[in-house]
């Protein structure tokens, strides 16, 4: 994460938080949005994949917090298809 913080590129320049990760349990303390940025920084995701996963994260967060939004069946199918295609079937993330 330190290298991300020091990167001068547009994508990472606002990354200011530091984490110490020694175990898999430590990863659970890192916000999902920061994990996505880390995967992009490490070139495990490209820009298009990052965009898809950020959209999925936004949808998940929108449904998980108190709101009246409830996605329909087609939206959920597309959501899961994106997750499987971009994350679960990605050999870089295996």
Tab-separated table of N, CA, C and O in Angstrom:
chain	number	residue	atom	x	y	z
A	1	UNK	N	0.822	-1.199	0.000
A	1	UNK	CA	0.000	0.000	0.000
A	1	UNK	C	0.864	1.260	0.000
A	1	UNK	O	0.434	2.292	-0.480
A	2	UNK	N	2.048	1.166	0.555
A	2	UNK	CA	2.929	2.341	0.599
A	2	UNK	C	3.273	2.813	-0.807
A	2	UNK	O	3.260	4.013	-1.085
A	3	UNK	N	3.569	1.872	-1.706
A	3	UNK	CA	3.893	2.260	-3.077
A	3	UNK	C	2.694	2.899	-3.762
A	3	UNK	O	2.846	3.800	-4.568
A	4	UNK	N	1.497	2.419	-3.449
A	4	UNK	CA	0.302	3.033	-4.017
A	4	UNK	C	0.189	4.479	-3.558
A	4	UNK	O	-0.127	5.358	-4.332
A	5	UNK	N	0.437	4.682	-2.290
A	5	UNK	CA	0.315	6.029	-1.730
A	5	UNK	C	1.318	6.978	-2.377
A	5	UNK	O	1.024	8.151	-2.593
A	6	UNK	N	2.486	6.465	-2.710
A	6	UNK	CA	3.526	7.307	-3.291
A	6	UNK	C	3.399	7.458	-4.803
A	6	UNK	O	4.074	8.291	-5.392
A	7	UNK	N	2.562	6.650	-5.418
A	7	UNK	CA	2.373	6.730	-6.862
A	7	UNK	C	1.761	8.084	-7.211
A	7	UNK	O	0.867	8.563	-6.540
A	8	UNK	N	2.244	8.682	-8.260
A	8	UNK	CA	1.756	10.012	-8.639
A	8	UNK	C	0.690	9.962	-9.729
A	8	UNK	O	0.268	10.989	-10.222
A	9	UNK	N	0.272	8.749	-10.116
A	9	UNK	CA	-0.766	8.623	-11.122
A	9	UNK	C	-2.104	9.094	-10.598
A	9	UNK	O	-2.345	9.150	-9.398
A	10	UNK	N	-2.983	9.429	-11.486
A	10	UNK	CA	-4.305	9.950	-11.115
A	10	UNK	C	-5.111	8.963	-10.281
A	10	UNK	O	-5.815	9.357	-9.357
A	11	UNK	N	-4.998	7.689	-10.602
A	11	UNK	CA	-5.828	6.700	-9.936
A	11	UNK	C	-5.467	6.533	-8.461
A	11	UNK	O	-6.330	6.296	-7.626
A	12	UNK	N	-4.203	6.651	-8.122
A	12	UNK	CA	-3.758	6.315	-6.781
A	12	UNK	C	-3.350	7.509	-5.930
A	12	UNK	O	-3.064	7.352	-4.760
A	13	UNK	N	-3.342	8.691	-6.482
A	13	UNK	CA	-2.817	9.829	-5.726
A	13	UNK	C	-3.656	10.194	-4.508
A	13	UNK	O	-3.156	10.760	-3.556
A	14	UNK	N	-4.934	9.842	-4.527
A	14	UNK	CA	-5.771	10.151	-3.370
A	14	UNK	C	-5.725	9.043	-2.322
A	14	UNK	O	-6.365	9.138	-1.278
A	15	UNK	N	-4.954	7.995	-2.570
A	15	UNK	CA	-4.843	6.893	-1.622
A	15	UNK	C	-3.875	7.298	-0.534
A	15	UNK	O	-2.678	7.366	-0.730
A	16	UNK	N	-4.380	7.553	0.669
A	16	UNK	CA	-3.540	8.077	1.736
A	16	UNK	C	-3.498	7.173	2.970
A	16	UNK	O	-2.712	7.415	3.859
A	17	UNK	N	-4.311	6.171	3.008
A	17	UNK	CA	-4.382	5.316	4.183
A	17	UNK	C	-3.322	4.219	4.124
A	17	UNK	O	-3.040	3.683	3.070
A	18	UNK	N	-2.744	3.886	5.259
A	18	UNK	CA	-1.747	2.827	5.335
A	18	UNK	C	-2.328	1.633	6.080
A	18	UNK	O	-3.078	1.792	7.044
A	19	UNK	N	-1.965	0.437	5.619
A	19	UNK	CA	-2.410	-0.795	6.242
A	19	UNK	C	-1.198	-1.679	6.498
A	19	UNK	O	-0.225	-1.640	5.752
A	20	UNK	N	-1.307	-2.493	7.509
A	20	UNK	CA	-0.306	-3.513	7.786
A	20	UNK	C	-1.010	-4.853	7.643
A	20	UNK	O	-1.908	-5.177	8.429
A	21	UNK	N	-0.616	-5.620	6.641
A	21	UNK	CA	-1.280	-6.885	6.372
A	21	UNK	C	-0.278	-8.013	6.558
A	21	UNK	O	0.667	-8.155	5.787
A	22	UNK	N	-0.497	-8.796	7.593
A	22	UNK	CA	0.375	-9.933	7.873
A	22	UNK	C	-0.376	-11.259	7.747
A	22	UNK	O	0.233	-12.291	7.506
A	23	UNK	N	-1.701	-11.216	7.898
A	23	UNK	CA	-2.502	-12.437	7.830
A	23	UNK	C	-3.731	-12.190	6.957
A	23	UNK	O	-4.071	-11.042	6.648
A	24	UNK	N	-4.393	-13.275	6.607
A	24	UNK	CA	-5.616	-13.124	5.814
A	24	UNK	C	-6.692	-12.397	6.615
A	24	UNK	O	-7.539	-11.707	6.048
A	25	UNK	N	-6.661	-12.518	7.926
A	25	UNK	CA	-7.627	-11.803	8.765
A	25	UNK	C	-7.430	-10.291	8.657
A	25	UNK	O	-8.393	-9.527	8.737
A	26	UNK	N	-6.183	-9.860	8.458
A	26	UNK	CA	-5.905	-8.437	8.293
A	26	UNK	C	-6.584	-7.880	7.047
A	26	UNK	O	-6.983	-6.711	7.017
A	27	UNK	N	-6.718	-8.707	6.019
A	27	UNK	CA	-7.372	-8.270	4.779
A	27	UNK	C	-8.839	-7.920	5.010
A	27	UNK	O	-9.390	-7.075	4.318
A	28	UNK	N	-9.459	-8.556	5.984
A	28	UNK	CA	-10.863	-8.293	6.257
A	28	UNK	C	-11.084	-6.887	6.801
A	28	UNK	O	-12.206	-6.377	6.758
A	29	UNK	N	-10.037	-6.273	7.297
A	29	UNK	CA	-10.135	-4.919	7.832
A	29	UNK	C	-9.961	-3.846	6.762
A	29	UNK	O	-10.203	-2.674	7.008
A	30	UNK	N	-9.538	-4.251	5.569
A	30	UNK	CA	-9.312	-3.304	4.483
A	30	UNK	C	-10.621	-3.133	3.715
A	30	UNK	O	-11.233	-4.123	3.302
A	31	UNK	N	-11.067	-1.910	3.510
A	31	UNK	CA	-12.308	-1.695	2.754
A	31	UNK	C	-12.209	-2.290	1.348
A	31	UNK	O	-11.147	-2.278	0.715
A	32	UNK	N	-13.321	-2.797	0.869
A	32	UNK	CA	-13.350	-3.435	-0.448
A	32	UNK	C	-12.859	-2.508	-1.557
A	32	UNK	O	-12.155	-2.947	-2.466
A	33	UNK	N	-13.211	-1.247	-1.488
A	33	UNK	CA	-12.781	-0.299	-2.518
A	33	UNK	C	-11.256	-0.183	-2.546
A	33	UNK	O	-10.663	-0.049	-3.625
A	34	UNK	N	-10.619	-0.260	-1.394
A	34	UNK	CA	-9.159	-0.194	-1.349
A	34	UNK	C	-8.536	-1.485	-1.865
A	34	UNK	O	-7.483	-1.453	-2.512
A	35	UNK	N	-9.179	-2.618	-1.616
A	35	UNK	CA	-8.680	-3.876	-2.164
A	35	UNK	C	-8.757	-3.876	-3.688
A	35	UNK	O	-7.852	-4.383	-4.361
A	36	UNK	N	-9.816	-3.312	-4.227
A	36	UNK	CA	-9.919	-3.204	-5.682
A	36	UNK	C	-8.795	-2.346	-6.251
A	36	UNK	O	-8.182	-2.697	-7.261
A	37	UNK	N	-8.512	-1.232	-5.592
A	37	UNK	CA	-7.402	-0.382	-6.034
A	37	UNK	C	-6.072	-1.110	-5.939
A	37	UNK	O	-5.216	-0.970	-6.818
A	38	UNK	N	-5.890	-1.878	-4.900
A	38	UNK	CA	-4.654	-2.645	-4.759
A	38	UNK	C	-4.519	-3.650	-5.895
A	38	UNK	O	-3.443	-3.780	-6.486
A	39	UNK	N	-5.597	-4.340	-6.227
A	39	UNK	CA	-5.556	-5.297	-7.340
A	39	UNK	C	-5.230	-4.594	-8.652
A	39	UNK	O	-4.488	-5.124	-9.485
A	40	UNK	N	-5.748	-3.403	-8.850
A	40	UNK	CA	-5.431	-2.647	-10.070
A	40	UNK	C	-3.977	-2.210	-10.058
A	40	UNK	O	-3.282	-2.298	-11.075
A	41	UNK	N	-3.486	-1.744	-8.928
A	41	UNK	CA	-2.096	-1.302	-8.812
A	41	UNK	C	-1.137	-2.453	-9.105
A	41	UNK	O	-0.113	-2.258	-9.758
A	42	UNK	N	-1.483	-3.653	-8.660
A	42	UNK	CA	-0.646	-4.832	-8.881
A	42	UNK	C	-0.863	-5.452	-10.262
A	42	UNK	O	-0.301	-6.492	-10.577
A	43	UNK	N	-1.683	-4.811	-11.085
A	43	UNK	CA	-2.001	-5.263	-12.449
A	43	UNK	C	-2.725	-6.611	-12.456
A	43	UNK	O	-2.633	-7.358	-13.416
A	44	UNK	N	-3.451	-6.898	-11.385
A	44	UNK	CA	-4.287	-8.096	-11.350
A	44	UNK	C	-5.611	-7.837	-12.051
A	44	UNK	O	-6.302	-8.772	-12.456
A	45	UNK	N	-5.968	-6.567	-12.174
A	45	UNK	CA	-7.152	-6.115	-12.896
A	45	UNK	C	-6.735	-5.020	-13.863
A	45	UNK	O	-5.810	-4.257	-13.568
A	46	UNK	N	-7.422	-4.936	-14.997
A	46	UNK	CA	-7.192	-3.789	-15.869
A	46	UNK	C	-8.242	-2.718	-15.564
A	46	UNK	O	-9.104	-2.911	-14.700
A	47	UNK	N	-8.170	-1.601	-16.263
A	47	UNK	CA	-9.085	-0.487	-15.970
A	47	UNK	C	-10.551	-0.872	-16.169
A	47	UNK	O	-11.408	-0.489	-15.378
A	48	UNK	N	-10.830	-1.633	-17.226
A	48	UNK	CA	-12.220	-2.023	-17.493
A	48	UNK	C	-12.738	-2.965	-16.407
A	48	UNK	O	-13.883	-2.829	-15.948
A	49	UNK	N	-11.911	-3.901	-15.975
A	49	UNK	CA	-12.323	-4.826	-14.922
A	49	UNK	C	-12.540	-4.080	-13.603
A	49	UNK	O	-13.484	-4.367	-12.874
A	50	UNK	N	-11.670	-3.139	-13.315
A	50	UNK	CA	-11.830	-2.329	-12.110
A	50	UNK	C	-13.155	-1.578	-12.145
A	50	UNK	O	-13.887	-1.541	-11.150
A	51	UNK	N	-13.483	-1.025	-13.279
A	51	UNK	CA	-14.730	-0.274	-13.422
A	51	UNK	C	-15.944	-1.183	-13.181
A	51	UNK	O	-16.892	-0.803	-12.488
A	52	UNK	N	-15.907	-2.395	-13.729
A	52	UNK	CA	-17.011	-3.339	-13.540
A	52	UNK	C	-17.153	-3.707	-12.064
A	52	UNK	O	-18.264	-3.719	-11.516
A	53	UNK	N	-16.032	-3.996	-11.415
A	53	UNK	CA	-16.104	-4.390	-10.006
A	53	UNK	C	-16.491	-3.225	-9.096
A	53	UNK	O	-17.167	-3.429	-8.085
A	54	UNK	N	-16.096	-2.018	-9.458
A	54	UNK	CA	-16.562	-0.853	-8.679
A	54	UNK	C	-18.069	-0.691	-8.811
A	54	UNK	O	-18.753	-0.363	-7.842
A	55	UNK	N	-18.589	-0.925	-10.013
A	55	UNK	CA	-20.034	-0.863	-10.210
A	55	UNK	C	-20.756	-1.919	-9.390
A	55	UNK	O	-21.803	-1.648	-8.789
A	56	UNK	N	-20.181	-3.120	-9.339
A	56	UNK	CA	-20.772	-4.193	-8.535
A	56	UNK	C	-20.725	-3.842	-7.049
A	56	UNK	O	-21.679	-4.100	-6.310
A	57	UNK	N	-19.633	-3.246	-6.628
A	57	UNK	CA	-19.514	-2.827	-5.231
A	57	UNK	C	-20.539	-1.737	-4.907
A	57	UNK	O	-21.181	-1.776	-3.852
A	58	UNK	N	-20.715	-0.803	-5.805
A	58	UNK	CA	-21.718	0.245	-5.593
A	58	UNK	C	-23.122	-0.348	-5.491
A	58	UNK	O	-23.923	0.066	-4.645
A	59	UNK	N	-23.420	-1.315	-6.353
A	59	UNK	CA	-24.733	-1.956	-6.298
A	59	UNK	C	-24.908	-2.693	-4.967
A	59	UNK	O	-25.938	-2.562	-4.307
A	60	UNK	N	-23.897	-3.457	-4.569
A	60	UNK	CA	-23.967	-4.180	-3.296
A	60	UNK	C	-24.171	-3.220	-2.129
A	60	UNK	O	-25.011	-3.435	-1.269
A	61	UNK	N	-23.399	-2.144	-2.123
A	61	UNK	CA	-23.526	-1.173	-1.028
A	61	UNK	C	-24.880	-0.491	-1.040
A	61	UNK	O	-25.450	-0.221	0.014
A	62	UNK	N	-25.392	-0.209	-2.223
A	62	UNK	CA	-26.698	0.427	-2.333
A	62	UNK	C	-27.823	-0.448	-1.821
A	62	UNK	O	-28.813	0.037	-1.275
A	63	UNK	N	-27.663	-1.744	-1.974
A	63	UNK	CA	-28.685	-2.679	-1.489
A	63	UNK	C	-28.480	-3.019	-0.018
A	63	UNK	O	-29.426	-3.371	0.673
A	64	UNK	N	-27.249	-2.924	0.448
A	64	UNK	CA	-26.938	-3.344	1.807
A	64	UNK	C	-27.255	-2.312	2.860
A	64	UNK	O	-27.419	-2.639	4.020
A	65	UNK	N	-27.342	-1.081	2.466
A	65	UNK	CA	-27.645	-0.018	3.413
A	65	UNK	C	-29.139	0.281	3.345
A	65	UNK	O	-29.781	0.013	2.330
A	66	UNK	N	-29.685	0.803	4.392
A	66	UNK	CA	-31.124	1.083	4.365
A	66	UNK	C	-31.512	1.952	3.165
A	66	UNK	O	-31.036	3.068	3.019
A	67	UNK	N	-32.286	1.355	2.296
A	67	UNK	CA	-32.788	2.091	1.131
A	67	UNK	C	-34.008	1.353	0.597
A	67	UNK	O	-34.294	0.226	0.993
A	68	UNK	N	-34.692	1.981	-0.318
A	68	UNK	CA	-35.852	1.355	-0.942
A	68	UNK	C	-35.480	0.649	-2.233
A	68	UNK	O	-36.335	0.135	-2.935
A	69	UNK	N	-34.198	0.629	-2.560
A	69	UNK	CA	-33.762	0.018	-3.816
A	69	UNK	C	-33.674	-1.493	-3.685
A	69	UNK	O	-33.069	-2.023	-2.756
A	70	UNK	N	-34.301	-2.171	-4.609
A	70	UNK	CA	-34.231	-3.625	-4.679
A	70	UNK	C	-34.097	-4.002	-6.152
A	70	UNK	O	-35.043	-3.838	-6.926
A	71	UNK	N	-32.916	-4.472	-6.566
A	71	UNK	CA	-32.715	-4.771	-7.983
A	71	UNK	C	-33.606	-5.919	-8.456
A	71	UNK	O	-33.917	-6.828	-7.680
A	72	UNK	N	-33.981	-5.850	-9.720
A	72	UNK	CA	-34.813	-6.915	-10.277
A	72	UNK	C	-33.943	-8.117	-10.664
A	72	UNK	O	-32.717	-8.094	-10.531
A	73	UNK	N	-34.578	-9.158	-11.130
A	73	UNK	CA	-33.900	-10.407	-11.456
A	73	UNK	C	-32.826	-10.225	-12.519
A	73	UNK	O	-31.726	-10.777	-12.401
A	74	UNK	N	-33.115	-9.452	-13.546
A	74	UNK	CA	-32.127	-9.234	-14.609
A	74	UNK	C	-30.891	-8.508	-14.098
A	74	UNK	O	-29.763	-8.848	-14.467
A	75	UNK	N	-31.095	-7.532	-13.237
A	75	UNK	CA	-29.966	-6.789	-12.659
A	75	UNK	C	-29.098	-7.726	-11.821
A	75	UNK	O	-27.865	-7.659	-11.872
A	76	UNK	N	-29.736	-8.593	-11.039
A	76	UNK	CA	-28.993	-9.537	-10.210
A	76	UNK	C	-28.228	-10.555	-11.058
A	76	UNK	O	-27.094	-10.915	-10.735
A	77	UNK	N	-28.836	-11.010	-12.140
A	77	UNK	CA	-28.150	-11.943	-13.028
A	77	UNK	C	-26.910	-11.289	-13.630
A	77	UNK	O	-25.847	-11.909	-13.707
A	78	UNK	N	-27.041	-10.050	-14.052
A	78	UNK	CA	-25.903	-9.325	-14.613
A	78	UNK	C	-24.835	-9.090	-13.560
A	78	UNK	O	-23.635	-9.214	-13.839
A	79	UNK	N	-25.255	-8.787	-12.346
A	79	UNK	CA	-24.322	-8.578	-11.238
A	79	UNK	C	-23.475	-9.825	-11.011
A	79	UNK	O	-22.250	-9.768	-10.960
A	80	UNK	N	-24.140	-10.968	-10.869
A	80	UNK	CA	-23.407	-12.212	-10.631
A	80	UNK	C	-22.563	-12.616	-11.828
A	80	UNK	O	-21.457	-13.142	-11.666
A	81	UNK	N	-23.057	-12.378	-13.032
A	81	UNK	CA	-22.266	-12.684	-14.228
A	81	UNK	C	-20.982	-11.859	-14.243
A	81	UNK	O	-19.906	-12.383	-14.576
A	82	UNK	N	-21.074	-10.586	-13.875
A	82	UNK	CA	-19.880	-9.735	-13.809
A	82	UNK	C	-18.887	-10.238	-12.765
A	82	UNK	O	-17.685	-10.306	-13.019
A	83	UNK	N	-19.386	-10.605	-11.604
A	83	UNK	CA	-18.520	-11.095	-10.531
A	83	UNK	C	-17.799	-12.370	-10.968
A	83	UNK	O	-16.582	-12.511	-10.783
A	84	UNK	N	-18.537	-13.297	-11.564
A	84	UNK	CA	-17.931	-14.553	-12.008
A	84	UNK	C	-16.902	-14.292	-13.098
A	84	UNK	O	-15.777	-14.787	-13.041
A	85	UNK	N	-17.262	-13.478	-14.086
A	85	UNK	CA	-16.374	-13.233	-15.221
A	85	UNK	C	-15.112	-12.458	-14.825
A	85	UNK	O	-14.007	-12.820	-15.191
A	86	UNK	N	-15.284	-11.397	-14.071
A	86	UNK	CA	-14.158	-10.494	-13.786
A	86	UNK	C	-13.330	-10.939	-12.578
A	86	UNK	O	-12.121	-10.779	-12.580
A	87	UNK	N	-13.969	-11.530	-11.595
A	87	UNK	CA	-13.230	-11.873	-10.369
A	87	UNK	C	-13.003	-13.383	-10.228
A	87	UNK	O	-11.866	-13.831	-10.154
A	88	UNK	N	-14.060	-14.152	-10.181
A	88	UNK	CA	-13.921	-15.570	-9.874
A	88	UNK	C	-13.255	-16.382	-10.981
A	88	UNK	O	-12.585	-17.376	-10.692
A	89	UNK	N	-13.410	-15.965	-12.233
A	89	UNK	CA	-12.784	-16.677	-13.348
A	89	UNK	C	-11.482	-16.029	-13.795
A	89	UNK	O	-10.896	-16.451	-14.784
A	90	UNK	N	-11.032	-15.031	-13.076
A	90	UNK	CA	-9.815	-14.299	-13.439
A	90	UNK	C	-8.595	-15.081	-12.939
A	90	UNK	O	-8.396	-15.199	-11.729
A	91	UNK	N	-7.759	-15.597	-13.859
A	91	UNK	CA	-6.591	-16.361	-13.403
A	91	UNK	C	-5.608	-15.528	-12.585
A	91	UNK	O	-4.856	-16.072	-11.773
A	92	UNK	N	-5.622	-14.216	-12.752
A	92	UNK	CA	-4.735	-13.346	-11.961
A	92	UNK	C	-5.132	-13.299	-10.491
A	92	UNK	O	-4.318	-12.980	-9.632
A	93	UNK	N	-6.407	-13.595	-10.220
A	93	UNK	CA	-6.904	-13.516	-8.846
A	93	UNK	C	-7.050	-14.893	-8.192
A	93	UNK	O	-7.502	-14.985	-7.064
A	94	UNK	N	-6.668	-15.922	-8.908
A	94	UNK	CA	-6.795	-17.296	-8.373
A	94	UNK	C	-5.823	-17.568	-7.249
A	94	UNK	O	-4.821	-17.031	-7.082
